[in-house]
Structures are given as structure tokens and as C-alpha cells.
XYZ file of C-alpha atoms in Angstrom:
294
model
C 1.032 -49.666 25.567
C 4.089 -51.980 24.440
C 7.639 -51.649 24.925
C 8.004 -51.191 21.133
C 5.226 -48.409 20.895
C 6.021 -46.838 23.935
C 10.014 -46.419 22.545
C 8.297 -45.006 18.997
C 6.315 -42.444 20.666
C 9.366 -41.173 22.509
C 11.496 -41.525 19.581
C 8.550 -39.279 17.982
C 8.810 -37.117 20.897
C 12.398 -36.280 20.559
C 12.237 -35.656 16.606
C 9.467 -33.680 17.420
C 10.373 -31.852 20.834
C 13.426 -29.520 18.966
C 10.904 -28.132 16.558
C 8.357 -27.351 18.887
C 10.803 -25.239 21.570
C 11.184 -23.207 18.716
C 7.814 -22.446 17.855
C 7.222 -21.991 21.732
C 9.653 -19.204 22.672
C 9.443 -17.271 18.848
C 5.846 -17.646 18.539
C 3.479 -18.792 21.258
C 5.396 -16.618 24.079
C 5.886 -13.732 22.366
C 2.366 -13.625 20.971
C 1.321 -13.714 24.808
C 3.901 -11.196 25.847
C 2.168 -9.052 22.959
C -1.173 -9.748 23.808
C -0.198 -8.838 27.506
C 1.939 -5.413 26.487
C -1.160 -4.556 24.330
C -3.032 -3.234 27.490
C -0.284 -1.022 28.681
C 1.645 2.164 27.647
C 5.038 0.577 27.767
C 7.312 2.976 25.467
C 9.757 -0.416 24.840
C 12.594 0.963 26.663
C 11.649 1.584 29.954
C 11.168 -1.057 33.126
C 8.271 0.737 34.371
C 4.339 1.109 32.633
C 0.875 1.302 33.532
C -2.829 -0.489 33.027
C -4.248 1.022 30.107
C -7.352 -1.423 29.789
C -8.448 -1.296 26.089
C -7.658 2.420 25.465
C -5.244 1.309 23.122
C -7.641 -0.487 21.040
C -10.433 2.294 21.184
C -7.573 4.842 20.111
C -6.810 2.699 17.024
C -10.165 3.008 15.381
C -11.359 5.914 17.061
C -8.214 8.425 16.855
C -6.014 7.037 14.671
C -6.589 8.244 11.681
C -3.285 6.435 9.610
C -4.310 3.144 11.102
C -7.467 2.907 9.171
C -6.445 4.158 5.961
C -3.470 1.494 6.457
C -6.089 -0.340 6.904
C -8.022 0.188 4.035
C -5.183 -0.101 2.006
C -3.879 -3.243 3.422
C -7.579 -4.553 2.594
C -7.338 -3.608 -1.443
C -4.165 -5.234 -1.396
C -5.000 -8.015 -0.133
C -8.409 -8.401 -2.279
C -6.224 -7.591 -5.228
C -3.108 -9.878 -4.829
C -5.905 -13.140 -3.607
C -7.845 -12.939 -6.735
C -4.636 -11.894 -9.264
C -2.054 -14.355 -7.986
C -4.381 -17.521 -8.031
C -5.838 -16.655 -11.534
C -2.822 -15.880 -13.201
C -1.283 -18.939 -11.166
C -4.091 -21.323 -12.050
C -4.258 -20.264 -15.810
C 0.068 -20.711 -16.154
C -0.796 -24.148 -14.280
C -3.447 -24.778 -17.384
C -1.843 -23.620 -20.269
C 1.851 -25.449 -18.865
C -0.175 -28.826 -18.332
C -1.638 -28.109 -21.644
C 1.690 -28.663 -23.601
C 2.927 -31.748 -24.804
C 6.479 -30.641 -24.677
C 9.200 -28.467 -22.559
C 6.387 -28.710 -19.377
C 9.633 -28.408 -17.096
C 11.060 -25.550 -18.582
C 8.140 -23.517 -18.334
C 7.680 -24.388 -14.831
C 11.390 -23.337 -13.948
C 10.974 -20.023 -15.689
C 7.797 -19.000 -14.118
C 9.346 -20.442 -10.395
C 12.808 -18.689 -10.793
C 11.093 -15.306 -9.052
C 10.458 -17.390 -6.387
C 13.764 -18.310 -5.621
C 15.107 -14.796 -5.311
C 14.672 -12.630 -2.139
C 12.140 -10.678 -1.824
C 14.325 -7.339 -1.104
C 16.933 -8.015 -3.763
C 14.182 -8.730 -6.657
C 12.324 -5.579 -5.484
C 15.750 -3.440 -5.855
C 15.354 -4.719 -9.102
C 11.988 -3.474 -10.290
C 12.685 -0.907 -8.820
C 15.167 -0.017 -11.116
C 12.935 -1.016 -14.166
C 10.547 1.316 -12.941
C 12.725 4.549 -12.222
C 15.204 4.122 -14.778
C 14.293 1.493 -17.664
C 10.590 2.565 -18.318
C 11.179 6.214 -18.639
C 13.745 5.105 -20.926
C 11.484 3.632 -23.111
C 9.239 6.462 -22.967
C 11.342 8.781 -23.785
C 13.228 7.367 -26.497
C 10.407 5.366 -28.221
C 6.806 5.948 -29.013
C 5.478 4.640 -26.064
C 4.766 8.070 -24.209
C 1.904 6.746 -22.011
C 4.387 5.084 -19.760
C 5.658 8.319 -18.792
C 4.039 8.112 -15.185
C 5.128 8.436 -12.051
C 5.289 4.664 -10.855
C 6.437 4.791 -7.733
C 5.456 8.361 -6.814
C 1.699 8.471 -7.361
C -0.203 6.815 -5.103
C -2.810 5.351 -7.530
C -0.200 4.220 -9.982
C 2.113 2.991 -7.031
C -0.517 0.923 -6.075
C -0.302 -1.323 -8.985
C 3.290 -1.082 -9.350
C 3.242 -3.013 -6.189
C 0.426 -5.776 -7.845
C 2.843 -6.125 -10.748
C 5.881 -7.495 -8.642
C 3.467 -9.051 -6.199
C 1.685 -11.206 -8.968
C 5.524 -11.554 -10.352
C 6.951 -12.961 -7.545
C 4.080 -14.763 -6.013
C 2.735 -16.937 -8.865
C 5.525 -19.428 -8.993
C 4.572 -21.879 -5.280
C 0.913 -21.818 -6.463
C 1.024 -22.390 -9.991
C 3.130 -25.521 -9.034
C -0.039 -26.648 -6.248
C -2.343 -26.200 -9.430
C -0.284 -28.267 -11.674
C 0.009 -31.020 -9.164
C -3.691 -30.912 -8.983
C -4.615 -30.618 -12.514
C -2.450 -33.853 -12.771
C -4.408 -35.930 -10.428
C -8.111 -35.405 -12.444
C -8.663 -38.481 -13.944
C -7.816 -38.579 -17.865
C -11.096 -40.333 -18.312
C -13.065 -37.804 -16.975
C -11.724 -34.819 -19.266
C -11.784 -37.225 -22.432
C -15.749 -37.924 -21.991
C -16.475 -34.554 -21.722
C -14.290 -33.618 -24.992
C -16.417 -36.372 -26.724
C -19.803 -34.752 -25.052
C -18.941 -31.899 -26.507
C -17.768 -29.738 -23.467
C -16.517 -26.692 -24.392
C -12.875 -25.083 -22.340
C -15.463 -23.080 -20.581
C -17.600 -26.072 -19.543
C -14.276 -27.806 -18.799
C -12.966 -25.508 -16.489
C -16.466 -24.564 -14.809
C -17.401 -28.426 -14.060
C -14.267 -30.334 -14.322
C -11.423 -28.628 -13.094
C -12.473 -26.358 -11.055
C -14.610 -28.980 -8.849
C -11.750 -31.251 -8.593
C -9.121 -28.696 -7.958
C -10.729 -27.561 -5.418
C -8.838 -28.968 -2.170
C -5.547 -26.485 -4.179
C -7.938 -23.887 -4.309
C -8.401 -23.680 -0.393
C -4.925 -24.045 -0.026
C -3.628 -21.062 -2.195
C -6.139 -19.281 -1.349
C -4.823 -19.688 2.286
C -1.427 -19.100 1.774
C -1.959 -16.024 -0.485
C -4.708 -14.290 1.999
C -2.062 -14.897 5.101
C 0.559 -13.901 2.784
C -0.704 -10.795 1.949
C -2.536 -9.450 4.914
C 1.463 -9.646 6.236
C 3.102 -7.923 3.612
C 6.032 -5.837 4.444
C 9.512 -6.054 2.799
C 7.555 -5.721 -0.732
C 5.722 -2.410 -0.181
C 8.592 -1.487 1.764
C 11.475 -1.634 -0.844
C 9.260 -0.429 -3.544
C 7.783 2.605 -2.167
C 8.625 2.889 1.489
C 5.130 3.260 2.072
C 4.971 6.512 0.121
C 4.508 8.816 -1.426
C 3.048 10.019 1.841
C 1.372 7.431 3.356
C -0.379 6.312 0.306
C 0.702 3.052 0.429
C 1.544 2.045 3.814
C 0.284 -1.442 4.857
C -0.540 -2.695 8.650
C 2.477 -3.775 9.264
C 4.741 -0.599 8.503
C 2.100 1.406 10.627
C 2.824 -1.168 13.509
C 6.358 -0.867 13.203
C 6.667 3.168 12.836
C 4.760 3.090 16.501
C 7.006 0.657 17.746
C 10.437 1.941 17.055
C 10.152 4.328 14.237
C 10.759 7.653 17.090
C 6.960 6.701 18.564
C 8.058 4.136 20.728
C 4.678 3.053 21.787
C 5.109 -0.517 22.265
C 1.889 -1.245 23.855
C 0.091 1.101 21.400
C 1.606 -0.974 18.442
C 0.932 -4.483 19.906
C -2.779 -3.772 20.115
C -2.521 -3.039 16.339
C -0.565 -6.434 15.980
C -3.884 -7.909 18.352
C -6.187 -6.654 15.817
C -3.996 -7.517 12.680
C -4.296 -11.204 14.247
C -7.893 -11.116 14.728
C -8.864 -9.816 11.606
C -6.618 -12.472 10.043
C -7.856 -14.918 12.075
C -11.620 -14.771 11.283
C -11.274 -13.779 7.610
C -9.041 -16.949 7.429
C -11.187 -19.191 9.711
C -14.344 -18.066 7.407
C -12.046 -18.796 4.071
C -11.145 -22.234 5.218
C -14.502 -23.014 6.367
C -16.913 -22.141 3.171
C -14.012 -23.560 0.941
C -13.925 -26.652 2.210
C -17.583 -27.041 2.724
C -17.777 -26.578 -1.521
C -14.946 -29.454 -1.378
C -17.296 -31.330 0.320
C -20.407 -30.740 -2.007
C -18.036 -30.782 -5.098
């Protein structure tokens, strides 16, 4: 190695080296200090705990009862909010790149929920569902939106969809645009002149060549929304109930929430990992085998 390589790579090192003490004690070690605490009954509090082995993990599944319906929950969400943000994110992207004119207004409308918080913007439909639609229902002919939107679970449910798909279209309709931009000009204007179809378009054109954005929203939305908290949390507090109480708020009611089973809680967080962890490795792995054959 040269002088002048050897001085890069520890100018490298240094840019490098600030960033990755972060990641190492707010990530790496306290994943460890998790996984290690998962085994163990410590309350949180206390200096003193015992071995538990995996009794923790069998109680999850076995015994605990609000686990798995958080789980099953957590799973519709997530199945829902994958499939509804990416379509309607990759049919804005369409009709957008469609348009001649006014391209960058319509992509800082449909970004602006984006650039809000998550908690303030929830406030907010939250007040368009207690106070605004009843409103309308009452003083206008539109009496089937006199429902309970934030008090029945079923209903709740897709409240939640509505300002999920709201706020979480705007990153990945911009990947699709950027996307749709790079497929070739030539390519769509044969087809038009074969005769193609939008359909046939979409199916063997776009699609195909988008498909490198497709793995990556798909990614970001199925991490996204297997970790969804602050959301669910300002809209219905996981309630009515526990109707609509994710993963995540039943890990942190054992934590702290008057439980104060720490080690109980981080064997939930293990498994939350896992299962994200092999649902994602399998995601990234079939998707990017299709980029390969597309």
C-alpha cells in the first residue's frame, strides 16, 4: 500500500469512525444487552435477576394471550399498509410522470405529509375524525359516515390505513418517479406503435424495469410497518380495548407500562427482530432474483 492510499483510507477511516460509534453504542450494544436481558426476569429497576432460559419466549406464544393477537394485528397491518402504500405510490408516480405540465407541483403536494411529524399530523386526523366528519354527517346528507372511527375496532382499523397510506406515499412515490424516468423513451414509444395497451405497458414495461424501486419500497415499507408505533398510538392508543395494539405498544406496556418485565419484553423485541428479519431476508431475496430474470 502507498503513502497516498494508505493516508485516504485513514482519512476514510476518520469520516467514517464518528458515524459508526454511534451505531455501536445505540444499536449493536443495546441489541446485545437485549438479547442478553431476554433470558432473565430482570423487572428494569432492580440490580439483582435470575436465569430464566427461554421461559420467556415459551410464555409469549404459549400464555400470552395479547401478544398474539398484537400479533395478528401487527401482521394485517403490515400486509395492508405494503400492498396500499406502494400501489397508490406507484400509480401517483404514473399519473405525475404522465403530465406534461406542473410535474413539480404535484410532487410537492403529495410529499408535504411527509414533511410533518408523525405525532403532530396524527393530532390532526384525529381531529377530522372526531370532530369534522360527524360534522358532515350530521349536518349534510352524508349519514353513512356517522361511525365510530376511532372507537370500533374494525372501523379503527382503517382509520389507521387512511393516515398511514396519507403520510407514507410521499418518499416512495418520489423512488417510482425517479425510476419511471430512467426507462428508455424508445422502449415505451415501440410498444405505443405495437399497439400495447396501458395494461400491457405497465405489465411488461414498467413494471420489469422498475423493478430494482420495487424491492426497495417494498423494503422500506415492510420494516416500516412491522415497527409502527407513534401512528397507532396517537390515533387510537391502541384501543378501543386492545383492538388495535401493535407489537411494539405490547413490548412497551411490559416494559414500563406498571409490568416492568424487562426481560419478558426484550424476548418480545427478540422475536419482533426475527420475524422481521426472515420476512425481510425472504422479500429481498425473491425480489431481486425477478430483477435478475427481468
Amino acid at each position: 500500500m502507498t503513502r497516498r492510499s494508505a493516508r485516504a483510507a485513514f482519512s476514510l477511516l476518520l469520516f467514517v469512525l464518528p458515524a459508526f460509534i454511534l451505531y455501536l453504542i445505540f444499536l449493536v450494544i443495546p441489541m446485545f444487552q437485549g438479547s442478553y436481558y431476554s433470558f432473565t426476569n430482570w423487572d428494569g429497576l432492580n440490580k439483582t435477576y435470575g436465569f430464566v432460559g427461554f421461559s420467556n419466549f415459551a410464555e409469549a406464544f404459549r400464555e400470552d394471550s395479547h401478544f398474539r393477537s398484537a400479533i395478528l394485528f401487527t401482521a394485517k397491518y403490515v400486509i395492508c399498509a405494503v400492498v396500499l402504500q406502494n400501489a397508490v405510490a406507484l400509480l401517483l408516480a404514473m399519473l405525475i410522470e404522465s403530465r406534461r405540465r406542473a410535474k413539480g407541483l404535484f410532487r410537492t403536494i403529495f410529499f408535504m405529509p411527509n414533511m410533518l411529524s408523525v405525532i403532530i399530523s396524527t393530532f390532526m386526523w384525529v381531529f377530522v375524525f372526531s370532530k369534522v366528519i360527524p360534522a358532515l354527517s350530521e349536518y349534510s346528507a352524508l349519514k353513512f359516515l356517522d361511525v365510530s372511527w376511532l372507537g370500533n375496532p374494525t372501523v379503527s382499523f382503517w382509520t389507521i390505513m387512511i393516515v398511514s397510506v396519507w403520510g407514507g406515499v410521499g418518499t416512495l412515490m418520489l423512488i417510482y418517479m425517479s425510476a419511471i424516468q430512467g426507462i428508455p423513451q424508445h422502449l415505451k414509444e415501440a410498444a405505443i406503435i405495437d399497439g400495447a395497451q396501458p395494461y400491457h405497458m405497465l405489465r411488461y414495461i414498467t413494471l420489469p424495469l422498475i423493478a430494482h424501486a420495487l424491492t426497495i419500497c417494498i423494503f422500506l415499507t415492510l420494516n416500516s410497518s412491522f415497527k409502527v408505533y407513534d401512528l397507532v398510538y396517537a390515533l387510537t392508543g391502541g384501543g378501543p380495548g386492545r383492538g388495535t395494539q401493535v407489537i411494539t405498544m405490547n413490548i412497551l406496556e411490559e416494559a414500563y407500562q406498571g409490568n416492568y418485565r424487562y426481560g419478558y419484553a426484550s424476548a418480545k423485541a427478540i422475536i419482533l427482530f426475527l420475524i422481521i428479519f426472515v420476512i425481510t431476508m425472504i422479500q429481498v431475496t425473491v425480489m431481486k432474483k425477478r430483477e435478475v430474470e427481468a
